[in-house]
PDB file of C-alpha atoms in Angstrom:
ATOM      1  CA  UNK I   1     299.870  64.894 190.355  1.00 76.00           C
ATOM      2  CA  UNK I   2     296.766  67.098 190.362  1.00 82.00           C
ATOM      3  CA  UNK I   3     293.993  65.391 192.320  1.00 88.00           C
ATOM      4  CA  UNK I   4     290.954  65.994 189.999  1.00 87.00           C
ATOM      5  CA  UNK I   5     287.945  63.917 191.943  1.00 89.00           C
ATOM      6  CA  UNK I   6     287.999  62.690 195.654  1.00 85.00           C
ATOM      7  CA  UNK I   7     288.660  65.900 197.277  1.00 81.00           C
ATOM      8  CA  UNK I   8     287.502  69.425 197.053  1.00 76.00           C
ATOM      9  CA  UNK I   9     288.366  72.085 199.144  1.00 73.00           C
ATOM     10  CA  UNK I  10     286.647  74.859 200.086  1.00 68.00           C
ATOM     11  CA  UNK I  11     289.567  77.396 201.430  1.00 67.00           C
ATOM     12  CA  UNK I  12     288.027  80.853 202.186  1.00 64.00           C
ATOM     13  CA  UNK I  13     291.196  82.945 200.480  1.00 68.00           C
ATOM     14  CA  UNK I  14     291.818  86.099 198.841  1.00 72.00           C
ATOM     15  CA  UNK I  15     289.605  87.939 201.823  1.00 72.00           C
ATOM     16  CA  UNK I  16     288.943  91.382 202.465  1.00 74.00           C
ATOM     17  CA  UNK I  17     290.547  92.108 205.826  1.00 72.00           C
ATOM     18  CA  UNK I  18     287.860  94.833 206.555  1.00 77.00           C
ATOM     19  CA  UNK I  19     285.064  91.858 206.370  1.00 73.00           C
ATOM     20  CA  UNK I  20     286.988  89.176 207.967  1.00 71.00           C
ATOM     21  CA  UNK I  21     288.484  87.967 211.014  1.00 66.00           C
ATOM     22  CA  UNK I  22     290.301  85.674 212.770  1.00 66.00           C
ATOM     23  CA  UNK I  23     288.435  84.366 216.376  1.00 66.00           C
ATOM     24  CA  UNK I  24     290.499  84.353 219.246  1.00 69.00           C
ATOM     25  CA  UNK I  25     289.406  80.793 220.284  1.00 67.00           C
ATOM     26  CA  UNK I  26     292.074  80.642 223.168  1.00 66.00           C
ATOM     27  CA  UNK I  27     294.035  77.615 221.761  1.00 70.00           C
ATOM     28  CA  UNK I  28     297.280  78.977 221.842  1.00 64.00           C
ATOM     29  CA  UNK I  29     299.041  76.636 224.294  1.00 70.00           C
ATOM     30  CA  UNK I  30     297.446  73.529 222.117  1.00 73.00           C
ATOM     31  CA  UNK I  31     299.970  71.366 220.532  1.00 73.00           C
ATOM     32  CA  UNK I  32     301.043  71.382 216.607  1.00 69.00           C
ATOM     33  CA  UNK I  33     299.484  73.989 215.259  1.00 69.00           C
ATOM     34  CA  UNK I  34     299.983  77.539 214.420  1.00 63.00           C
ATOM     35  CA  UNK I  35     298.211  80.727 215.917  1.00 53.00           C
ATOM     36  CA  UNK I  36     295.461  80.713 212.808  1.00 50.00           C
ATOM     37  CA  UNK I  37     296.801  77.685 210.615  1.00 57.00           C
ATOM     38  CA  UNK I  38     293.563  75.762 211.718  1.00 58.00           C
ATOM     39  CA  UNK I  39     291.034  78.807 212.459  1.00 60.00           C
ATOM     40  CA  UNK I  40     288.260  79.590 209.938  1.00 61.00           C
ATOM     41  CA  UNK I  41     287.794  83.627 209.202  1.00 64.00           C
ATOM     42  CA  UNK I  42     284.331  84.625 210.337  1.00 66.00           C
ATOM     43  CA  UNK I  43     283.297  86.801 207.343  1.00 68.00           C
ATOM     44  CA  UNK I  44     280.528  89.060 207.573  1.00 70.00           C
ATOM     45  CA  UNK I  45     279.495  89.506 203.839  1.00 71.00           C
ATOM     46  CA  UNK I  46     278.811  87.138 201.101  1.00 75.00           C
ATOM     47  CA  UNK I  47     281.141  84.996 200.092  1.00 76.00           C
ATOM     48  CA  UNK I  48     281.799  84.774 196.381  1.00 80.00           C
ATOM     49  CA  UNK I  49     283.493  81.919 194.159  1.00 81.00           C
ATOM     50  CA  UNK I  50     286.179  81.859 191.714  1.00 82.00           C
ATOM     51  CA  UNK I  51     285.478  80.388 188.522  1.00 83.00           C
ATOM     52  CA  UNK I  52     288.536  78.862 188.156  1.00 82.00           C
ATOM     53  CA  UNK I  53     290.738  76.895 190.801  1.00 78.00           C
ATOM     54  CA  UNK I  54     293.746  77.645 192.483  1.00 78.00           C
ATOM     55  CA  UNK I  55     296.897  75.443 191.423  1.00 79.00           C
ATOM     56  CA  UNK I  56     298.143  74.553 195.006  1.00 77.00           C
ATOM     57  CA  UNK I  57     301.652  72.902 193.858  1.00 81.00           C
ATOM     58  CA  UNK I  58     302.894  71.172 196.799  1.00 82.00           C
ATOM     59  CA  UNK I  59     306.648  70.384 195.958  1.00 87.00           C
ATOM     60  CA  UNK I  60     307.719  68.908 199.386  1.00 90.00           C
ATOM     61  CA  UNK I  61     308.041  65.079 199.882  1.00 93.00           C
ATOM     62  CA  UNK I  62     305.210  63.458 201.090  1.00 93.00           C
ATOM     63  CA  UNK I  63     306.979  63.036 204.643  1.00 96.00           C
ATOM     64  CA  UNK I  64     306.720  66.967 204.663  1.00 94.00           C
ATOM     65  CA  UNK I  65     302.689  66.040 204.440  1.00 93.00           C
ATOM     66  CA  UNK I  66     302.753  63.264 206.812  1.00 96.00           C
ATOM     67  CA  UNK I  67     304.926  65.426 209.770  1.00 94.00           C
ATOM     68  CA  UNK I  68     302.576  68.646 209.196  1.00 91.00           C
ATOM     69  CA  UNK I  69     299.030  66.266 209.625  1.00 93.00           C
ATOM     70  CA  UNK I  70     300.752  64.235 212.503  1.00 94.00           C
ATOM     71  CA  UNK I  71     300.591  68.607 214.421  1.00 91.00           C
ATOM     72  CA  UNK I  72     297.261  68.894 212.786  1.00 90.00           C
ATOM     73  CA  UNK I  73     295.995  65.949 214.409  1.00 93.00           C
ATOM     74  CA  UNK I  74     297.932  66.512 218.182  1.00 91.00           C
ATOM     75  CA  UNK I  75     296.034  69.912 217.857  1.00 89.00           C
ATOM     76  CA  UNK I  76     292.497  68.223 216.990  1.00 88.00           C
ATOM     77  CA  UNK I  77     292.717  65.992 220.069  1.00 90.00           C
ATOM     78  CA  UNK I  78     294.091  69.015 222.259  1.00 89.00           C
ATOM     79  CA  UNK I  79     290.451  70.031 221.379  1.00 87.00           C
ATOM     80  CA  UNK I  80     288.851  67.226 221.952  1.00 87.00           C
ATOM     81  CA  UNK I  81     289.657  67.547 225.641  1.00 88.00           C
ATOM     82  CA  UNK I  82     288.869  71.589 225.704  1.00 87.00           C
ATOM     83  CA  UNK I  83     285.160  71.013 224.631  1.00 85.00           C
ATOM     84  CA  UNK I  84     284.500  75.595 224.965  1.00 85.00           C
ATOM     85  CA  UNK I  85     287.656  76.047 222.572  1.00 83.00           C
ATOM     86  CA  UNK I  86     286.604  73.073 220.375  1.00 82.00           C
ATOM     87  CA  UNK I  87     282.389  74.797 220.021  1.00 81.00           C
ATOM     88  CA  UNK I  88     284.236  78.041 219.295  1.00 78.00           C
ATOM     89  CA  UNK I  89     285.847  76.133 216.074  1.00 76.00           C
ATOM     90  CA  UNK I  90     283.499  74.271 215.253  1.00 77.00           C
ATOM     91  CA  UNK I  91     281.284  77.122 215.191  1.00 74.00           C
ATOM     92  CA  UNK I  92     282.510  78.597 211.570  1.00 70.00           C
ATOM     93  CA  UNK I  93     282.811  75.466 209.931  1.00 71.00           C
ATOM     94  CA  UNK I  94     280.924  74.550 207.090  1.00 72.00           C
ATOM     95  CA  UNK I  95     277.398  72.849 207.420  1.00 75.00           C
ATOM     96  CA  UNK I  96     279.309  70.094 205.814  1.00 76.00           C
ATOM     97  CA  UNK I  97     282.226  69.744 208.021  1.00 74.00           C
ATOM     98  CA  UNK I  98     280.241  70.074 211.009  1.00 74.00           C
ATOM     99  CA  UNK I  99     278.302  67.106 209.890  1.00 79.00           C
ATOM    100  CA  UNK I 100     281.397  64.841 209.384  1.00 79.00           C
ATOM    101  CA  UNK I 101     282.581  65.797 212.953  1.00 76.00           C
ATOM    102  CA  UNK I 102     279.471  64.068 214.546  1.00 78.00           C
ATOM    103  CA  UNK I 103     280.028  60.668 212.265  1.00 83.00           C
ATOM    104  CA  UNK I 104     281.089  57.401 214.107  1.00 87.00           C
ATOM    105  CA  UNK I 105     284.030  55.900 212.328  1.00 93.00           C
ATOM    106  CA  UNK I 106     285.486  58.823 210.957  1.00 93.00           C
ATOM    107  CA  UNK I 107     288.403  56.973 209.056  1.00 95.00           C
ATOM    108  CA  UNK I 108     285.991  54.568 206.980  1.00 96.00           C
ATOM    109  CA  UNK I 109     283.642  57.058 206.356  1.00 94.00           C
ATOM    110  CA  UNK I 110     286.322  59.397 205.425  1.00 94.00           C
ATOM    111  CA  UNK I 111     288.002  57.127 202.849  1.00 97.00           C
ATOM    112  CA  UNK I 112     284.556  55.585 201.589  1.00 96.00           C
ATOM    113  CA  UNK I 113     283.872  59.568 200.868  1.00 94.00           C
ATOM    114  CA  UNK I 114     286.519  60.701 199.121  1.00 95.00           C
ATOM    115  CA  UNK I 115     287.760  57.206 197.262  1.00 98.00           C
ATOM    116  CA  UNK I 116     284.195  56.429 196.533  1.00 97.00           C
ATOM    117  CA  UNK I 117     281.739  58.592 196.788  1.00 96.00           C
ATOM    118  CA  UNK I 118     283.812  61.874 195.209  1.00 96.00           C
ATOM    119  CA  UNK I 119     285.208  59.278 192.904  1.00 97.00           C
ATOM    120  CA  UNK I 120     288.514  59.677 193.964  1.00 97.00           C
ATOM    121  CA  UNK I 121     289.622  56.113 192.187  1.00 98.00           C
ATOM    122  CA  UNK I 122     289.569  58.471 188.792  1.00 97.00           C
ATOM    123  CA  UNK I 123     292.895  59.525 189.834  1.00 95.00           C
ATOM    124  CA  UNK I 124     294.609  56.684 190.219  1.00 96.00           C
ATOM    125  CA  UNK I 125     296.794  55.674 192.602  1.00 97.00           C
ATOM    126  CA  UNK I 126     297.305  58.785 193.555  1.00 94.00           C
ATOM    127  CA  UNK I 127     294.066  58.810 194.801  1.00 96.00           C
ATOM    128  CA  UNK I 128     293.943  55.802 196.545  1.00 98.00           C
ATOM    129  CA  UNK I 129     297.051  57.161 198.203  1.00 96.00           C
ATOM    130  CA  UNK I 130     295.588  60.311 199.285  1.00 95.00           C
ATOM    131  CA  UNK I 131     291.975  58.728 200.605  1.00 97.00           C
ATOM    132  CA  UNK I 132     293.855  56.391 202.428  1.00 98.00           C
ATOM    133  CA  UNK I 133     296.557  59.251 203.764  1.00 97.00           C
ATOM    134  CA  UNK I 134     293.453  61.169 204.963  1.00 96.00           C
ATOM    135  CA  UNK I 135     291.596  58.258 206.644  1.00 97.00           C
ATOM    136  CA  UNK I 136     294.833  57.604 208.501  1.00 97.00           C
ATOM    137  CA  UNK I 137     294.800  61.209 209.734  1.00 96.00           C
ATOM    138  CA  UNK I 138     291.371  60.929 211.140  1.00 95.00           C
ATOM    139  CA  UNK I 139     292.414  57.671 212.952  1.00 96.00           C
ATOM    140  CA  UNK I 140     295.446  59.763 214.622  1.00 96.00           C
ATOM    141  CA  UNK I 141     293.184  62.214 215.892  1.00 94.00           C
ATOM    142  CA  UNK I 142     290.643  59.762 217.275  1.00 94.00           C
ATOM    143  CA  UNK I 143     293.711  57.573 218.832  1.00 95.00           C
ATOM    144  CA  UNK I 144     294.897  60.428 219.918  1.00 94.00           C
ATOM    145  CA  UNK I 145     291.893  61.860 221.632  1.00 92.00           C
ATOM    146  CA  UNK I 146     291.423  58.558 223.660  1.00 92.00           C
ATOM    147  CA  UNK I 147     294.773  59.120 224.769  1.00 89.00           C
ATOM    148  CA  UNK I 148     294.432  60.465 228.947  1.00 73.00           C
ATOM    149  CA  UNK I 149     295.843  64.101 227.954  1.00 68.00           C
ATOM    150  CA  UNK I 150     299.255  64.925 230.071  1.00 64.00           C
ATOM    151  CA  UNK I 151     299.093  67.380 232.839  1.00 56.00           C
TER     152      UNK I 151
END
């Protein structure tokens, strides 16, 4: 089901490769992630928007969702211990997501956002489902940050 309220996404796509880059932000030996899958393009232009969105049609089982975010989140704690590598990412995020990095309680105020504040109870229980899945992902990462990394 297409999730209409809750959660927005902002995905810089269809760039011009002559105004945008990849940073080399030397996290290539972190865990779960791929060499730009979490990486932000720096663009050096304006940034336009398309009127219309773009259909991202998912057709893999939710456990495909839950094994790809359970990487995501082994990466974010990787940076949570590599605090130069983690400023260089956090560097081209938006004003937005570098706000929500500095929030205490990242799972509650990541469901309250998107279930209550973006309305995300409009879709159903679908979105239940996905506030919840998402507030469960920031709790990984912040378990897993606490987590003494292995040597």
């Amino acid at each position: 089901k297409r999730l209409r309220h809750g959660y927005t996404i902002r995905k810089r796509s269809l760039t011009d490769r002559t105004r945008c880059h990849y940073p080399e932000v030397g996290d290539l030996d972190a865990p779960g992630i791929g060499e730009v899958e979490g990486h932000y393009q720096a663009v050096a232009a304006s940034v336009g928007t398309l009127t219309h969105p773009i259909e991202h049609q998912d057709l893999d089982p939710v456990t495909a969702w839950f094994e790809r975010h359970n990487r995501y989140s082994d990466w974010e704690a990787w940076l949570e211990h590599h605090p130069r590598v983690k400023e260089q990412v956090r560097q081209v995020k938006s004003r937005q997501g570098q706000l929500f990095h500095k929030a205490p309680f990242k799972p509650v105020v990541s469901f309250a956002y998107m279930y209550l504040y973006k309305r995300g109870f409009l879709d159903g229980r679908a979105g239940f489902d996905f506030a919840l899945a998402m507030s469960f992902y920031r709790w990984q990462i912040a378990l897993k940050s606490r987590e003494k990394p292995v040597r």
